[in-house]
Backbone as numpy.savetxt, mean C-alpha at the origin, in Angstrom:
# Nx Ny Nz CAx CAy CAz Cx Cy Cz
11.11 30.29 -19.87 12.30 28.88 -19.82 12.65 28.10 -18.84
12.79 26.85 -18.63 12.39 26.01 -17.43 14.19 25.43 -17.22
14.75 26.15 -15.65 16.00 26.09 -14.79 16.02 24.24 -14.80
17.89 24.39 -15.10 18.83 23.46 -14.69 17.75 22.52 -14.05
17.40 22.62 -12.87 17.07 22.12 -11.39 15.70 21.53 -12.07
15.10 22.34 -12.75 13.79 22.05 -13.24 14.18 20.15 -14.52
14.68 21.51 -15.10 15.35 19.71 -16.16 15.46 18.48 -15.46
16.70 18.60 -14.64 16.94 17.28 -13.86 15.71 16.61 -13.49
15.07 17.07 -12.90 13.42 16.48 -12.05 13.24 15.97 -13.49
12.98 16.81 -14.40 11.65 15.59 -15.50 13.02 14.76 -16.04
13.77 15.19 -15.85 14.64 13.95 -16.58 14.69 12.54 -15.11
15.16 12.63 -14.30 14.75 11.81 -13.44 13.41 11.40 -13.28
12.39 12.15 -13.28 10.88 11.04 -13.15 10.64 10.46 -14.04
11.14 10.96 -15.46 10.33 10.03 -16.44 11.42 9.14 -16.74
12.67 9.12 -16.02 13.63 7.32 -16.38 13.37 6.89 -14.91
11.81 7.73 -13.87 12.11 6.51 -12.49 10.57 6.11 -11.97
9.40 6.59 -12.80 8.30 6.87 -12.86 7.06 6.37 -14.29
6.11 5.55 -13.61 5.31 5.55 -14.81 3.73 6.57 -14.68
3.51 6.77 -15.57 2.50 7.78 -15.56 1.05 6.80 -16.25
0.37 6.82 -15.23 -0.78 6.55 -15.50 -2.13 7.77 -14.97
-2.73 7.93 -16.60 -3.97 9.20 -16.25 -4.67 8.17 -16.32
-5.47 8.80 -15.13 -6.96 7.92 -14.02 -7.87 9.24 -15.01
-9.64 8.24 -15.28 -10.04 9.28 -15.60 -11.53 8.74 -14.69
-11.87 9.91 -13.80 -13.17 9.76 -13.47 -13.96 10.61 -13.54
-15.82 10.05 -12.68 -16.69 10.47 -13.39 -16.45 12.26 -12.93
-17.03 13.13 -13.31 -17.39 14.87 -13.55 -17.66 15.22 -11.94
-16.95 15.74 -10.41 -17.75 15.89 -10.09 -16.64 14.96 -8.85
-16.26 14.10 -9.39 -16.00 13.24 -8.11 -14.14 13.70 -7.99
-13.39 14.11 -9.35 -12.10 14.63 -8.53 -12.59 15.59 -7.75
-13.15 16.54 -7.08 -12.92 17.26 -6.26 -13.38 17.20 -5.23
-14.12 15.64 -4.74 -14.35 14.51 -3.91 -12.85 14.12 -3.07
-11.98 13.40 -4.19 -10.93 13.15 -4.31 -9.75 13.50 -3.44
-9.74 15.20 -4.20 -8.65 15.67 -3.85 -9.98 16.55 -2.50
-10.82 16.68 -2.23 -11.04 16.78 -0.06 -10.50 16.05 0.79
-10.92 14.76 0.06 -10.83 13.55 0.82 -9.17 13.53 0.86
-8.36 13.81 0.44 -7.02 13.83 0.10 -6.38 14.24 1.35
-5.94 15.60 0.93 -6.27 17.10 1.74 -6.65 16.80 2.97
-7.92 15.88 3.60 -8.31 15.94 4.89 -7.96 14.67 5.83
-6.75 13.70 4.49 -6.27 13.25 5.11 -5.14 13.11 5.67
-4.28 14.07 5.47 -3.24 14.78 5.07 -1.96 14.81 4.06
-2.90 14.56 2.35 -2.22 13.61 1.72 -2.09 13.92 0.19
-1.50 14.50 -0.37 -1.51 14.45 -1.89 -2.16 13.33 -2.77
-2.99 14.15 -3.69 -3.79 13.22 -4.16 -3.19 11.74 -4.84
-1.94 12.57 -5.27 -1.09 11.52 -5.96 -0.69 9.82 -4.91
-0.75 10.85 -3.74 -0.48 9.93 -3.05 -2.12 9.19 -2.46
-2.59 9.52 -2.24 -3.46 8.82 -1.69 -3.95 7.76 -2.84
-4.04 7.78 -4.29 -5.00 6.86 -5.15 -3.58 6.16 -5.37
-1.89 6.59 -4.85 -0.96 5.00 -5.18 -1.79 4.40 -3.07
-1.81 4.91 -2.11 -2.07 4.11 -1.55 -3.57 3.25 -1.51
-4.39 3.38 -2.44 -5.59 2.78 -2.34 -5.72 1.96 -3.92
-5.01 2.27 -4.41 -4.26 0.79 -5.48 -3.46 0.37 -4.36
-2.66 -0.09 -3.93 -2.07 -0.77 -2.63 -2.44 -1.12 -2.72
-3.07 -0.61 -1.46 -4.43 -1.52 -0.45 -5.01 -2.83 -1.48
-5.09 -2.27 -2.86 -5.73 -3.84 -3.71 -5.53 -4.29 -3.96
-4.32 -4.64 -4.29 -2.91 -5.48 -4.55 -2.08 -6.46 -2.92
-2.74 -7.34 -3.67 -2.13 -8.07 -2.46 -0.86 -8.25 -1.80
-0.42 -8.56 -1.06 1.03 -8.34 -0.31 0.84 -9.36 0.97
2.47 -10.18 0.08 2.76 -11.57 1.09 3.00 -10.31 3.18
2.30 -11.56 3.56 2.34 -10.33 5.49 3.76 -10.81 5.69
4.10 -9.67 6.92 5.45 -10.00 6.60 5.80 -11.45 8.23
6.43 -12.49 7.97 6.50 -13.60 8.79 8.27 -13.45 8.91
8.22 -13.91 10.55 9.20 -13.83 11.04 9.72 -14.43 12.34
10.70 -15.37 12.49 10.50 -16.48 13.74 10.19 -15.80 15.28
9.47 -16.95 15.19 9.22 -16.94 17.14 8.06 -15.16 17.45
7.95 -14.23 16.07 6.97 -12.98 16.18 5.66 -13.96 14.89
4.55 -12.61 15.70 3.23 -12.84 14.92 3.26 -12.57 13.48
3.33 -12.98 12.72 2.43 -12.17 11.34 2.28 -11.14 11.88
2.66 -10.00 10.54 2.48 -8.55 10.87 2.29 -8.17 10.14
0.41 -7.57 8.97 0.33 -6.91 8.53 1.52 -6.22 7.59
2.01 -5.57 5.96 2.92 -4.88 5.18 2.73 -3.74 5.34
1.43 -3.47 5.37 0.91 -1.92 5.60 0.73 -0.81 6.53
-0.45 -1.51 8.14 0.07 -0.90 9.03 0.61 -1.69 10.69
1.40 -3.04 9.92 2.44 -4.04 11.24 1.29 -4.55 11.99
-0.19 -4.85 11.51 -1.27 -5.08 12.84 -0.47 -7.07 12.83
-1.01 -7.14 13.80 -1.23 -8.79 14.35 -1.53 -9.80 13.39
-0.78 -10.46 12.71 -2.64 -11.33 11.95 -2.01 -12.71 12.41
-1.37 -13.40 13.60 -1.01 -14.35 14.79 -1.69 -14.06 15.73
-2.19 -15.34 16.53 -1.85 -15.43 18.38 -1.36 -16.37 18.67
-0.75 -15.56 20.05 0.22 -16.62 20.19 -0.57 -17.82 20.89
-0.07 -19.18 21.25 -0.06 -20.42 21.62 0.66 -20.25 22.77
1.01 -19.31 23.47 1.71 -19.14 24.70 3.00 -20.03 25.33
3.33 -20.64 24.03 4.70 -21.40 24.05 5.89 -20.70 22.69
5.43 -20.13 22.63 6.80 -18.99 22.08 6.21 -19.03 20.49
4.96 -19.87 20.15 4.87 -20.56 18.45 3.76 -19.66 18.05
2.89 -19.08 17.24 1.70 -18.51 16.41 0.89 -19.30 15.50
-0.20 -19.36 16.11 -1.64 -19.92 14.88 -1.53 -18.84 14.02
-1.13 -18.84 12.57 -0.73 -17.54 11.86 -2.69 -18.05 11.16
-3.19 -16.60 10.63 -4.38 -16.60 10.45 -5.21 -16.54 8.97
-4.55 -17.92 8.58 -3.81 -17.71 6.67 -5.50 -17.48 6.20
-6.30 -17.83 7.17 -8.10 -17.50 6.55 -8.57 -15.95 6.52
-7.55 -15.05 6.93 -7.05 -13.56 6.57 -6.88 -12.91 5.49
-8.12 -12.61 4.62 -7.71 -12.35 3.29 -7.31 -10.51 3.26
-7.84 -10.04 4.06 -8.04 -8.75 4.10 -8.02 -8.10 5.60
-6.47 -7.35 6.15 -6.60 -6.66 7.46 -7.38 -5.37 7.47
-7.51 -5.72 8.38 -8.14 -4.53 9.33 -8.40 -3.11 8.99
-6.77 -2.99 8.10 -6.88 -1.59 7.40 -7.03 -1.52 5.62
-7.44 -2.89 5.13 -8.26 -2.71 3.99 -7.06 -3.36 3.39
-5.25 -3.80 3.84 -4.39 -4.46 2.88 -5.17 -5.67 2.71
-5.16 -5.92 0.90 -5.88 -7.22 0.52 -4.53 -8.15 0.83
-4.63 -9.33 1.75 -2.61 -10.17 2.12 -3.35 -11.74 0.44
-1.58 -11.67 0.59 -1.53 -12.90 0.30 -0.83 -14.18 0.90
-1.27 -14.91 1.59 -0.53 -16.37 2.63 0.06 -17.05 1.16
0.21 -17.69 0.15 0.67 -18.44 -0.59 2.41 -18.67 -0.61
3.14 -19.23 -0.85 4.07 -19.91 -0.24 4.50 -19.43 -2.25
6.00 -18.53 -2.50 5.98 -18.50 -3.87 6.57 -19.65 -4.05
6.33 -20.39 -5.40 6.81 -21.66 -6.49 7.87 -20.97 -7.25
9.08 -21.94 -6.59 10.22 -21.60 -7.74 10.44 -22.97 -8.22
């Protein structure tokens, strides 16, 4: 019989998270699990990270600073030496694998 804490956790998880069943070819489940463990991640964290890197994210752009990757923080600009930075708008994928979206939001 579940404890009150277990029931509360399940209720919270149902409210806060969506579940996505994933089907992989036979044998891949163990490969994914082993790779995730080697990286110090749970399978869930590893799969979430892989999915999120495929979804383009906006670089972090702050005044008087280089643009940075939202995943790893790598600089995505070069200094012009006068306090200004030239952003690498053509760079669509950071070295960490994160896809980038440089486009401005249309309002």
